[in-house]
Short mmCIF file of C-alpha atoms in Angstrom, two decimals:
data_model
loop_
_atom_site.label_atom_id
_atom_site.label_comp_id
_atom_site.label_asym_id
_atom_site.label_seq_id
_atom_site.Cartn_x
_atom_site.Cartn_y
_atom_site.Cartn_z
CA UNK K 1 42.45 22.41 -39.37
CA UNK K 2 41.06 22.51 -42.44
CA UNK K 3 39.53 19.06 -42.58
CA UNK K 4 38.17 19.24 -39.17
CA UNK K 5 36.49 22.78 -39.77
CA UNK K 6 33.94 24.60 -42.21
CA UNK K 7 36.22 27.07 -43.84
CA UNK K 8 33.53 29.28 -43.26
CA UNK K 9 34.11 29.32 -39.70
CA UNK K 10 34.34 32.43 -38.23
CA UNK K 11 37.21 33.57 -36.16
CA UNK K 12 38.31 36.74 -33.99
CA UNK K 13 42.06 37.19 -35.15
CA UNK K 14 43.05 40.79 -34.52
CA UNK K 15 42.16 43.02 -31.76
CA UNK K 16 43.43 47.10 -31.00
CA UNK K 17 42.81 49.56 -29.01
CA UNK K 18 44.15 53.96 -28.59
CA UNK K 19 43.64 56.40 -26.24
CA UNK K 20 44.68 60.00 -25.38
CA UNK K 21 44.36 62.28 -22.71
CA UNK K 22 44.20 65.86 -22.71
CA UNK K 23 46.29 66.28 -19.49
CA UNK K 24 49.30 63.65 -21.48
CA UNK K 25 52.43 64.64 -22.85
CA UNK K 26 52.31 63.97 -26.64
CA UNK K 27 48.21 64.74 -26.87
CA UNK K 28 47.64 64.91 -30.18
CA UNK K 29 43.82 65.67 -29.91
CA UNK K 30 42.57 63.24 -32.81
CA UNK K 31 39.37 63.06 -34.21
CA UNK K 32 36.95 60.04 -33.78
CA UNK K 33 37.55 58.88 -37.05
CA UNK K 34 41.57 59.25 -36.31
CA UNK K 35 41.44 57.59 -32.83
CA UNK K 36 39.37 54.60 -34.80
CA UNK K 37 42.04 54.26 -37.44
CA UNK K 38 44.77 54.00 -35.13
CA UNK K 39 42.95 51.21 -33.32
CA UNK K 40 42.17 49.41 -36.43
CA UNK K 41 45.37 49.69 -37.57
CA UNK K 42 46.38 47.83 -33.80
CA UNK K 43 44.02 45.31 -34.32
CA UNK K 44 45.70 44.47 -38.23
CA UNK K 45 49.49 44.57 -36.63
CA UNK K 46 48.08 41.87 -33.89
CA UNK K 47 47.40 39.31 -36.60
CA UNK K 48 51.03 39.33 -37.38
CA UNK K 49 50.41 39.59 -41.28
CA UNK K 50 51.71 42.76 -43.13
CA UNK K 51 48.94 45.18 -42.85
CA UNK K 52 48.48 46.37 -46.22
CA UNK K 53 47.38 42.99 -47.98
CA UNK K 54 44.89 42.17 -45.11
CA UNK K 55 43.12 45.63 -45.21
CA UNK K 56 42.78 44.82 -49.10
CA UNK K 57 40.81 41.50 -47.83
CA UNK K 58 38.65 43.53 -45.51
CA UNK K 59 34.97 43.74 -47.33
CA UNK K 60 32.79 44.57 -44.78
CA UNK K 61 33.77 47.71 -41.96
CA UNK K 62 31.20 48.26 -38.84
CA UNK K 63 31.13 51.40 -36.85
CA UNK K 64 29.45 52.62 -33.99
CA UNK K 65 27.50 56.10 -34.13
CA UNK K 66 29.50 58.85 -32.05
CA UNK K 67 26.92 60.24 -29.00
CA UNK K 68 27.10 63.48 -30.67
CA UNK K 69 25.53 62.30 -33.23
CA UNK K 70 23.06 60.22 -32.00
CA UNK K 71 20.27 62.40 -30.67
CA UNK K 72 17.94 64.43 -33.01
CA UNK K 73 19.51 67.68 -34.12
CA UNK K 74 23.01 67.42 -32.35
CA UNK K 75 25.48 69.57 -33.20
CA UNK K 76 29.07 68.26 -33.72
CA UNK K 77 31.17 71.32 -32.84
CA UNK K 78 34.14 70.67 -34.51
CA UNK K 79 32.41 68.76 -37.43
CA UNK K 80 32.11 65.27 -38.38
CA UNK K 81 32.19 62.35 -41.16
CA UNK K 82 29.47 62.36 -43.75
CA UNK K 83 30.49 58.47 -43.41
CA UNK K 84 32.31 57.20 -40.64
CA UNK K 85 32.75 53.57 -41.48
CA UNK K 86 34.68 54.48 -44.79
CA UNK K 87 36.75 57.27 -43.45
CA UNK K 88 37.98 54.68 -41.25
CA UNK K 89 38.49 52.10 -43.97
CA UNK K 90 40.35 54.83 -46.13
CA UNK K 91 42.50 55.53 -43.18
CA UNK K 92 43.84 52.03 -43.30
CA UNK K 93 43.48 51.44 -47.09
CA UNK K 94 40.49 49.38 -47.29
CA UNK K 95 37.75 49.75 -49.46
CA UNK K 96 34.90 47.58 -48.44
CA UNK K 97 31.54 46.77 -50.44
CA UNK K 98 30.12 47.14 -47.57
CA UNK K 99 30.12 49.87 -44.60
CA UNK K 100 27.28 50.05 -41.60
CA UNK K 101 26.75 52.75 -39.19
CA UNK K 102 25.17 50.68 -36.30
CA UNK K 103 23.45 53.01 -33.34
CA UNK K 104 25.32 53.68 -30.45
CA UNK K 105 24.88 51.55 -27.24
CA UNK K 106 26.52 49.63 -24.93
CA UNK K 107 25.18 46.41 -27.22
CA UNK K 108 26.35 47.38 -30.51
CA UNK K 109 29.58 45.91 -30.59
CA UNK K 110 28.62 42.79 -29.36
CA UNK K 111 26.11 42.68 -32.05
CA UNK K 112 27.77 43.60 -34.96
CA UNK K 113 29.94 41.12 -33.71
CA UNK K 114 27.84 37.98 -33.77
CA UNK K 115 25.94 39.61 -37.00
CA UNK K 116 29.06 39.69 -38.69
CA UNK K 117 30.23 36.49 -37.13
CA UNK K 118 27.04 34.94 -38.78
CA UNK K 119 27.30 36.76 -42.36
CA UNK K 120 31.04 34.80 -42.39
CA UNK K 121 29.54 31.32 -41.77
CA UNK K 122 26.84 32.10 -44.36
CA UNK K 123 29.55 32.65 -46.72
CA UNK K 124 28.49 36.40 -47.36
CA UNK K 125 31.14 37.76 -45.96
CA UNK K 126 35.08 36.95 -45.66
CA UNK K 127 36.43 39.76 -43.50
CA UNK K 128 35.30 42.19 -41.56
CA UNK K 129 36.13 44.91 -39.30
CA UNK K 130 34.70 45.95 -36.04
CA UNK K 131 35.43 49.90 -34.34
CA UNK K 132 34.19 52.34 -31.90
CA UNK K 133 35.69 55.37 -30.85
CA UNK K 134 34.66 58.70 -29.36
CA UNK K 135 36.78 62.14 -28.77
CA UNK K 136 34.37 63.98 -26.15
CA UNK K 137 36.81 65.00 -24.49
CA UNK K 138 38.80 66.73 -27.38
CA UNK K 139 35.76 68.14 -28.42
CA UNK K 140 34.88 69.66 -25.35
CA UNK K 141 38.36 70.86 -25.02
CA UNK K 142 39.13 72.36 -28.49
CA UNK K 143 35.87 73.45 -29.37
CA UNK K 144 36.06 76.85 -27.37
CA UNK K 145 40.00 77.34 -28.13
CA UNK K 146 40.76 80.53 -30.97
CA UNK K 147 41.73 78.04 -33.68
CA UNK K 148 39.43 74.68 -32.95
CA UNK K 149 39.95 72.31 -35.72
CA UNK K 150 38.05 71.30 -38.58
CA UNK K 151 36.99 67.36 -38.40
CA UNK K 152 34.43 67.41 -41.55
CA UNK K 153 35.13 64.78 -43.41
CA UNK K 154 33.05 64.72 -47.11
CA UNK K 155 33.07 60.92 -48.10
CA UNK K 156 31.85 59.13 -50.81
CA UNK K 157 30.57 55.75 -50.96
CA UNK K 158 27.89 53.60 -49.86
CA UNK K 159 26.72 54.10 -46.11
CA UNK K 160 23.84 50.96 -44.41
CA UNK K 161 22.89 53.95 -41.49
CA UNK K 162 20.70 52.18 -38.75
CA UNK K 163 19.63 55.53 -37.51
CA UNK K 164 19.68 56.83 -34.08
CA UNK K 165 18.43 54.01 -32.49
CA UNK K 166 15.67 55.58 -30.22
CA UNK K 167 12.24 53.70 -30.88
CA UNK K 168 11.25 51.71 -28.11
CA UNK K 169 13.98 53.78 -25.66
CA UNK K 170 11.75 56.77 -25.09
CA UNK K 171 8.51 58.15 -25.48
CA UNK K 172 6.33 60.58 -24.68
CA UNK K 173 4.91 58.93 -21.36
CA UNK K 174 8.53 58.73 -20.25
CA UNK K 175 8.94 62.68 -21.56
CA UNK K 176 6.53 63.60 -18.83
CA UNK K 177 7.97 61.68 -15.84
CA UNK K 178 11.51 62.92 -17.13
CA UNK K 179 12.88 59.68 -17.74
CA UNK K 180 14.91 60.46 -21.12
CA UNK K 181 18.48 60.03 -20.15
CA UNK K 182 20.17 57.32 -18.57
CA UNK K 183 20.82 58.63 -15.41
CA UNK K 184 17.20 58.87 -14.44
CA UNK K 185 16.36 55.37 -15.63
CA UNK K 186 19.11 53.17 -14.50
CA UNK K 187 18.30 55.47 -11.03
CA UNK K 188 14.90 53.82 -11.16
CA UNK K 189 16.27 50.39 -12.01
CA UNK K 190 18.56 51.01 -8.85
CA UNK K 191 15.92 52.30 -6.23
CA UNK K 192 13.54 48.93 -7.86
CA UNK K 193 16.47 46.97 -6.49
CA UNK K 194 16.84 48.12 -3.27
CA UNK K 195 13.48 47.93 -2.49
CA UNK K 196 12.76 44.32 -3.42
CA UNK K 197 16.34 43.78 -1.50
CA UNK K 198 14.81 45.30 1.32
CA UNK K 199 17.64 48.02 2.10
CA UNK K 200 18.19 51.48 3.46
CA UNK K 201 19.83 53.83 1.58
CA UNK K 202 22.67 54.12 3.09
CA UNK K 203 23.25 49.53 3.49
CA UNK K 204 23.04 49.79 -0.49
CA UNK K 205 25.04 52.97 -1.30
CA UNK K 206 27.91 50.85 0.80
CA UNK K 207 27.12 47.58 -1.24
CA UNK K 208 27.19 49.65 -4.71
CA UNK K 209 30.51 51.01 -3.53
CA UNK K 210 31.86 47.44 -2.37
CA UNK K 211 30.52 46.05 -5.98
CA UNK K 212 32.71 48.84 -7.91
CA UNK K 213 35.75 49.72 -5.32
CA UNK K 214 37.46 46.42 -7.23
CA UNK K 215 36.31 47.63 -10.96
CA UNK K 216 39.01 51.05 -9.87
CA UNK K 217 41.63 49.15 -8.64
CA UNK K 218 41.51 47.68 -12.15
CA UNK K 219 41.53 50.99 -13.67
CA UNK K 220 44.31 51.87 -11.99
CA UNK K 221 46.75 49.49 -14.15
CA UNK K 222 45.22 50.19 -17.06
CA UNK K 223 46.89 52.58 -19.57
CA UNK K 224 43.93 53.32 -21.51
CA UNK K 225 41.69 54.45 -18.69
CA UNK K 226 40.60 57.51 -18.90
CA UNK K 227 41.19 58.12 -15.09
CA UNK K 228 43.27 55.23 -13.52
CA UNK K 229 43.18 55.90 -9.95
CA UNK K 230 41.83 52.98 -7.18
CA UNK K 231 38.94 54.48 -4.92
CA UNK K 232 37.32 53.22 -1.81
CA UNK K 233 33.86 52.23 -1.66
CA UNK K 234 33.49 54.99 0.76
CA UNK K 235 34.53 56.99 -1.80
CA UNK K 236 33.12 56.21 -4.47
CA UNK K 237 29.70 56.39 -2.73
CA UNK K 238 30.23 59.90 -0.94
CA UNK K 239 28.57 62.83 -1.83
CA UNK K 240 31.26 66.02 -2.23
CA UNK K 241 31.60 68.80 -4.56
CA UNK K 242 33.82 66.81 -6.33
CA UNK K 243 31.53 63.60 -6.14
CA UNK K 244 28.15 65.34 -6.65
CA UNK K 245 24.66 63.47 -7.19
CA UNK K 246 23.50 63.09 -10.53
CA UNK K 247 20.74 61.12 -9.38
CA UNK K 248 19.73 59.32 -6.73
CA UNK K 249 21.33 57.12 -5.67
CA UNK K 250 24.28 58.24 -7.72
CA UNK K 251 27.31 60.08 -7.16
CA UNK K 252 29.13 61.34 -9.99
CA UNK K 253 32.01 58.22 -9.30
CA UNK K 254 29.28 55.59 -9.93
CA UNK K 255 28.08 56.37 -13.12
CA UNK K 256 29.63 56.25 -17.09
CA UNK K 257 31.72 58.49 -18.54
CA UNK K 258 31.70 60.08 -21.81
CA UNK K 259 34.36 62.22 -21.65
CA UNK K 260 36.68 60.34 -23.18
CA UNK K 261 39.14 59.74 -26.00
CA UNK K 262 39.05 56.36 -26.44
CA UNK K 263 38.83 53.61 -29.72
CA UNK K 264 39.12 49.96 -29.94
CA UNK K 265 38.80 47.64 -32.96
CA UNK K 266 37.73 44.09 -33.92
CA UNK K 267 39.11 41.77 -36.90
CA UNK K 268 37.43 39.07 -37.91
CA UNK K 269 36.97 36.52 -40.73
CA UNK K 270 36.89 33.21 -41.70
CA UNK K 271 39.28 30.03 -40.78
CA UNK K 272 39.67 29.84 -45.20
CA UNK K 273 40.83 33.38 -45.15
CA UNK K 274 42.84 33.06 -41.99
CA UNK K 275 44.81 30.16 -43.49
CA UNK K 276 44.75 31.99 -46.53
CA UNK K 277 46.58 34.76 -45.49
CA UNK K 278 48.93 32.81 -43.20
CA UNK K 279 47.53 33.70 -39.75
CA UNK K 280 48.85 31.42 -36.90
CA UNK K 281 46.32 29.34 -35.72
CA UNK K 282 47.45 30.62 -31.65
CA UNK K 283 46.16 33.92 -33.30
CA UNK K 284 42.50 32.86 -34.08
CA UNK K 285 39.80 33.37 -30.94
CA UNK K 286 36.70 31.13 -32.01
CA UNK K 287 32.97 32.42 -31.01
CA UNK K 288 31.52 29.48 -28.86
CA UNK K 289 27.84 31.13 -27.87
CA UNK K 290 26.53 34.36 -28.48
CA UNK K 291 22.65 35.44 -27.88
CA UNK K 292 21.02 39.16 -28.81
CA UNK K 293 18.15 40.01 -27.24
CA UNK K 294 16.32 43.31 -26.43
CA UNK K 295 14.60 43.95 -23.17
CA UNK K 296 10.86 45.45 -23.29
CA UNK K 297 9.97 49.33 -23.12
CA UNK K 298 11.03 50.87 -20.00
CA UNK K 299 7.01 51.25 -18.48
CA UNK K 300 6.30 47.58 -20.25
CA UNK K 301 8.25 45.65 -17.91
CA UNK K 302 6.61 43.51 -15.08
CA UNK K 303 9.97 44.16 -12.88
CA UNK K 304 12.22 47.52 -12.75
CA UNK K 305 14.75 45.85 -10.22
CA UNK K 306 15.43 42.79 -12.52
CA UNK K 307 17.17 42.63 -16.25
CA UNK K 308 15.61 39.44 -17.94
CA UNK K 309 16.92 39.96 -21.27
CA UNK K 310 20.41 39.83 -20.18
CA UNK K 311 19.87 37.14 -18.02
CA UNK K 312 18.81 35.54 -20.68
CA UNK K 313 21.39 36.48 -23.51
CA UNK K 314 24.31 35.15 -20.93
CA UNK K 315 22.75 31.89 -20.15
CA UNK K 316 22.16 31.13 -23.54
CA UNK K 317 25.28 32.06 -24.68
CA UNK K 318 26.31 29.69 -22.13
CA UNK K 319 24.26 27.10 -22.90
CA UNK K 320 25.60 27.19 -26.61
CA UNK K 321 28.62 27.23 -25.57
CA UNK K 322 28.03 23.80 -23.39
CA UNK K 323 29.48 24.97 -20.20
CA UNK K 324 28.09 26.70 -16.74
CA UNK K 325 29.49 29.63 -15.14
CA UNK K 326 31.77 27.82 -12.53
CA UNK K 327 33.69 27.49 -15.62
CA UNK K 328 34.16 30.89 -16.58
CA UNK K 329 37.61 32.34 -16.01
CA UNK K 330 37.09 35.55 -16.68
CA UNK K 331 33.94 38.57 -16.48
CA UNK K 332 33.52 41.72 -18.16
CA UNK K 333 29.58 42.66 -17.62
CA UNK K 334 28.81 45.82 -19.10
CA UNK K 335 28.74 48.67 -16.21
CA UNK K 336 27.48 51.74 -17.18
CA UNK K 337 25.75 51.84 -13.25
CA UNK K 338 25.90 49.13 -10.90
CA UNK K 339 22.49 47.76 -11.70
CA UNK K 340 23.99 46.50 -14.93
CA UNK K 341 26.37 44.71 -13.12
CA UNK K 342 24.53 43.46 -10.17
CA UNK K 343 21.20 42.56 -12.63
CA UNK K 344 23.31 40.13 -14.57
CA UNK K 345 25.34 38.82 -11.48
CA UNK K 346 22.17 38.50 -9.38
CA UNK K 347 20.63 36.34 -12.50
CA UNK K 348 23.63 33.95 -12.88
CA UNK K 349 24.31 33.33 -9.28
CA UNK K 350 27.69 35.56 -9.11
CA UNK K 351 28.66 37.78 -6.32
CA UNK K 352 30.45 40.90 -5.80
CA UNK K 353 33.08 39.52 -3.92
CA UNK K 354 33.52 36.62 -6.54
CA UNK K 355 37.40 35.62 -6.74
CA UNK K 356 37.47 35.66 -10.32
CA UNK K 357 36.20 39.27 -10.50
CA UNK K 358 33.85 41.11 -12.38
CA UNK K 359 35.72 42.93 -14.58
CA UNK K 360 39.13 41.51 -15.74
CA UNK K 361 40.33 44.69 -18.19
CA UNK K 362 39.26 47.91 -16.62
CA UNK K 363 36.74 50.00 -14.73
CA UNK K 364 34.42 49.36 -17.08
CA UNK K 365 32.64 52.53 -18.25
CA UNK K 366 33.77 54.01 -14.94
CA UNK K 367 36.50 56.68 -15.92
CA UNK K 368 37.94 53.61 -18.29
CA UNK K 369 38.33 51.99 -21.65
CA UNK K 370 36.88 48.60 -21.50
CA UNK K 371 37.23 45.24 -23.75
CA UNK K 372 38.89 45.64 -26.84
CA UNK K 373 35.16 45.59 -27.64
CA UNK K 374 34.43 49.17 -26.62
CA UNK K 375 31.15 48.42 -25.08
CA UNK K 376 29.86 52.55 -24.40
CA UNK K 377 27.14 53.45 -21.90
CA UNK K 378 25.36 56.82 -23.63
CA UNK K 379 25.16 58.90 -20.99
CA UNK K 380 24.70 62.96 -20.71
CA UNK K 381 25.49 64.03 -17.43
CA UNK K 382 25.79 67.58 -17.48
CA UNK K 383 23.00 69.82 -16.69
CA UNK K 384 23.34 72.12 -19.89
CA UNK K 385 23.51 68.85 -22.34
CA UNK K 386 20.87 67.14 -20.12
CA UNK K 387 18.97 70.13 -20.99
CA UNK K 388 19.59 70.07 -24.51
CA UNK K 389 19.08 66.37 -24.87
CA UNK K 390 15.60 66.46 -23.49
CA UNK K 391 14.46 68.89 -25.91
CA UNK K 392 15.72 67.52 -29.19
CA UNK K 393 14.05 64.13 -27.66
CA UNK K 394 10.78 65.98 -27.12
CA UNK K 395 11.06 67.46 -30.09
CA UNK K 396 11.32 63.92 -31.67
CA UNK K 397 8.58 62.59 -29.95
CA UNK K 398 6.25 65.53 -31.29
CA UNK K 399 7.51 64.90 -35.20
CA UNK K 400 6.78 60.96 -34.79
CA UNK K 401 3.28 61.94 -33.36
CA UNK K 402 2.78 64.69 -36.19
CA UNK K 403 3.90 61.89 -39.14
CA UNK K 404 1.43 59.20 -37.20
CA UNK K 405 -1.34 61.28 -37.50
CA UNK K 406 -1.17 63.16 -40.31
#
């Protein structure tokens, strides 16, 4: 291997994931930084080397912001890391030179991913570690309780924080029409679609039902979803008090949820360290395409019922890669709503009813874990936060105006 390859090449060799429900025996209710460091500690134990020397090796650590963090002025309720990354890393015993805190989204692992991926080929990094995790649902369910927990953590160290990640997500034109969460936008993606599909209500309720009905059954066998049971698409797409709207055309079962206690982790580095540190080469996944683009301001877009940014970062990854998509085997398309889905399915010619499936781990942000990748939806569905969220964005929007004119 090593004459054939750059020793720089960069390779996935360790992957982990944790989870915890409130309702399980054994619940533990961990913080983020404590469900992270479990899965990190997964993803070392699945390169089959003793744990302790690789987390010495690890130099670089990427987290994702928590969604409690990642509006202006959110509280935490039960406290929080003054730097995530390297309580994670201390959890494990690494100490990296370098630690990121990369905005929250349904993109950022992916990216930090093929950043990182890229840093390792460019010889300016050797290994790095990838994590996500969230503990909503702990939160929510301690925070009231006579003796919550403390989580504030007080660390030291150096900290690359990417902020909050909301230019070019809202403004103030989207303020007024209340588009500022992602309920009401991906709604408006979804009611685009229909019209330009030319259906009733009630024809694409059932198709956004058949599309996720399979993405459940999925669920089901997975231990790490956050609510493994199979639902019709009647189900899923009738409105109850158990199922109600959030927006229209949503029921509650169609959309994200962020309720969870969920973490997953990425290890990678190059093939010189791999070999280095005595990794099996059955053990090393290598990156064949990879593309990172960002899709135009919501109101700037020539066509709400269409995604042409991910269109485009799958084909090129694709195209990279030197293969079409009758030679995929497997599909996980991030599905916060089924717009996500059907945008990027729609785009590369796949549909719902394709044998391969659309989702191969879970029911992807839909009462789930996902990939080993973590890819989040943000979402704030309650009322009360929905409320909350819409004024610390206003508020936002008013300070940037106030610091551009002043």
């Amino acid at each position: 291997m090593k004459d054939a390859l750059d020793p720089r090449t960069p390779v996935v060799v360790g992957v982990g994931q944790f989870s915890e429900r409130v309702e399980d025996d054994g619940y533990q209710g961990l913080s983020a930084v404590d469900l992270a460091a479990r899965a990190a500690a997964e993803a070392l134990a699945d390169t089959g080397v003793e744990p302790g020397a690789l987390a010495r090796r690890i130099d670089t650590v990427g987290g994702i912001r928590q969604f409690e963090i990642s509006t202006p002025n959110a509280p935490a309720p039960l406290g929080r890391s003054t730097n995530y990354p390297r309580s994670v890393a201390n959890r494990i015993g690494a100490d990296p030179a370098r630690a990121i805190l990369e905005i929250a989204g349904g993109q950022g692992p992916q990216y930090l991913l093929t950043e990182l991926a890229a840093s390792i080929a460019a010889g300016q990094t050797q290994v790095a570690l990838i994590f996500r995790s969230e503990a909503i649902s702990t939160v929510r369910h301690l925070a009231g309780s006579d003796d919550p927990p403390d989580f504030s953590e007080d660390v030291a160290g150096s900290l690359e924080d990417r902020g909050l990640g909301l230019k070019g997500l809202i403004s103030m034109q989207l303020a007024n029409h209340g588009l500022v969460d992602a309920p009401s936008q991906y709604a408006l993606f979804e009611n685009a679609r229909r019209a330009r599909l030319g259906l009733g209500r009630e024809e694409y309720a059932a198709q956004m039902g058949a599309l996720f009905a399979p993405f459940t059954r999925v669920a089901a066998q997975n231990p790490h979803a956050a609510a493994p049971v199979a639902r019709s698409a009647e189900e899923l797409t009738t409105v109850s008090e158990r199922n109600r709207l959030i927006a229209q055309p949503y029921p509650r079962f169609l959309v994200a949820r962020d309720q969870v206690n969920q973490a997953a982790a990425v290890l990678l580095m190059s093939v010189a360290q791999a070999e280095d540190l005595g990794i099996a080469p059955d053990r090393m996944v290598f990156l064949h395409g990879h593309a990172d683009t960002r899709e135009r301001p919501l109101l700037d877009r020539p066509d709400l019922s269409r995604s042409a940014s991910a269109v485009a970062a799958a084909s090129t990854a694709l195209e990279m890669a030197g293969i079409g998509v009758d030679q995929l085997a497997t599909f996980d398309l991030y599905s916060c709503f089924p717009v996500a889905v059907s945008n990027v399915a729609d785009g590369l010619g796949l549909g719902a009813d394709d044998p391969r499936g659309l989702t191969p781990v879970s029911y992807t942000h839909l009462r789930a874990h996902e990939t080993v990748l973590d890819l989040v939806c943000r979402l704030l569905l309650e009322k009360k936060k929905n409320y909350r969220l819409k004024y610390h964005i206003v508020t936002y929007l008013n300070n940037q105006h106030n610091e551009q004119t002043q």
